Short mmCIF file of C-alpha atoms in Angstrom, two decimals:
data_model
loop_
_atom_site.label_atom_id
_atom_site.label_comp_id
_atom_site.label_asym_id
_atom_site.label_seq_id
_atom_site.Cartn_x
_atom_site.Cartn_y
_atom_site.Cartn_z
CA MET A 1 0.00 0.00 0.00
CA LEU A 2 2.74 2.43 0.95
CA ALA A 3 4.60 1.62 -2.27
CA VAL A 4 1.54 2.53 -4.35
CA VAL A 5 1.07 5.81 -2.47
CA TYR A 6 4.77 6.62 -2.79
CA ALA A 7 4.77 5.91 -6.53
CA PHE A 8 1.73 8.10 -7.14
CA GLU A 9 3.26 10.92 -5.08
CA LYS A 10 6.65 10.62 -6.80
CA PHE A 11 5.29 10.47 -10.36
CA ARG A 12 2.31 12.74 -9.79
CA SER A 13 3.06 15.02 -12.75
CA TYR A 14 3.09 12.06 -15.14
CA LEU A 15 0.06 10.23 -13.74
CA ILE A 16 -2.36 13.03 -12.87
CA MET A 17 -4.13 13.25 -16.25
CA ASN A 18 -3.54 9.69 -17.46
CA LYS A 19 -5.23 6.39 -16.82
CA SER A 20 -3.09 3.96 -14.85
CA THR A 21 -3.25 0.32 -13.90
CA VAL A 22 -1.84 -0.99 -10.63
CA TYR A 23 -0.94 -4.68 -10.65
CA THR A 24 -0.67 -5.95 -7.10
CA ASP A 25 -0.92 -9.09 -5.01
CA HIS A 26 -2.50 -7.02 -2.23
CA SER A 27 -6.16 -7.82 -2.92
CA ALA A 28 -7.44 -5.61 -0.08
CA LEU A 29 -6.30 -2.57 -2.05
CA LYS A 30 -9.28 -3.04 -4.37
CA TYR A 31 -11.73 -2.55 -1.50
CA LEU A 32 -9.88 0.32 0.17
CA PHE A 33 -12.19 3.05 -1.12
CA ALA A 34 -15.31 1.27 0.13
CA LYS A 35 -14.21 1.19 3.78
CA LYS A 36 -16.20 3.37 6.16
CA ASP A 37 -14.22 4.11 9.30
CA VAL A 38 -10.47 4.19 8.72
CA LYS A 39 -7.48 5.56 10.59
CA ALA A 40 -6.18 9.06 9.81
CA CYS A 41 -3.06 7.89 7.97
CA LEU A 42 -5.06 5.58 5.72
CA LEU A 43 -7.59 8.34 5.11
CA ARG A 44 -4.82 10.68 3.90
CA TRP A 45 -3.63 8.01 1.49
CA ILE A 46 -7.16 7.47 0.19
CA LEU A 47 -7.61 11.20 -0.38
CA LEU A 48 -4.32 11.37 -2.26
CA LEU A 49 -5.17 8.37 -4.46
CA GLN A 50 -8.63 9.73 -5.32
CA GLU A 51 -6.99 12.41 -7.46
CA PHE A 52 -5.82 9.79 -9.94
CA ASP A 53 -7.65 7.74 -12.54
CA PHE A 54 -6.42 4.19 -11.96
CA LYS A 55 -7.70 0.68 -11.60
CA VAL A 56 -6.33 -2.08 -9.41
CA ILE A 57 -5.81 -5.53 -10.86
CA ASP A 58 -5.16 -8.29 -8.36
CA THR A 59 -2.57 -10.84 -9.48
CA ARG A 60 -1.60 -13.86 -7.46
CA GLY A 61 1.96 -14.05 -6.20
CA ALA A 62 2.86 -16.89 -8.57
CA GLU A 63 1.58 -14.90 -11.57
CA ASN A 64 3.35 -11.69 -10.54
CA TYR A 65 6.71 -12.53 -12.10
CA ALA A 66 8.44 -9.20 -11.46
CA ALA A 67 7.74 -9.22 -7.74
CA ASP A 68 8.49 -12.93 -7.51
CA HIS A 69 11.84 -12.42 -9.23
CA LEU A 70 12.77 -9.49 -6.99
CA SER A 71 11.94 -11.44 -3.85
CA ARG A 72 14.21 -14.30 -4.94
CA LEU A 73 17.09 -12.08 -6.09
CA GLU A 74 20.39 -13.10 -4.56
CA ASN A 75 22.87 -10.57 -3.25
CA PRO A 76 26.25 -11.21 -4.96
CA TYR A 77 28.02 -9.05 -2.38
CA GLU A 78 26.77 -10.95 0.63
CA ASN A 79 29.57 -11.99 3.02
CA VAL A 80 32.33 -10.40 0.93
CA PHE A 81 34.44 -9.63 3.98
CA ASP A 82 35.57 -12.26 6.41
CA PRO A 83 35.08 -10.95 9.98
CA LYS A 84 38.42 -12.47 10.98
CA GLU A 85 40.25 -10.29 8.44
CA ILE A 86 38.69 -7.14 9.87
CA ASN A 87 39.49 -8.06 13.48
CA GLU A 88 43.10 -9.03 12.72
CA ALA A 89 43.98 -5.75 11.02
#
């Protein structure tokens, strides 16, 4: 949810007059605007998102290849330094 709000804030000038599609595995995002009593922070996000013309398409995690790939990405720089080398110097 925060990522969607951040993206719409960051790219506001590009998205404000255009139709957008949000592909997400967060299915509750589709029903966000129908909620009645919400917390203040969530209400601010809803008000910000209402300025844009977008639709939310729910994709399952297995079908969302980009997010699935990013979650399985390995860090090639993990454990580059041996702690013994640092302590000996």
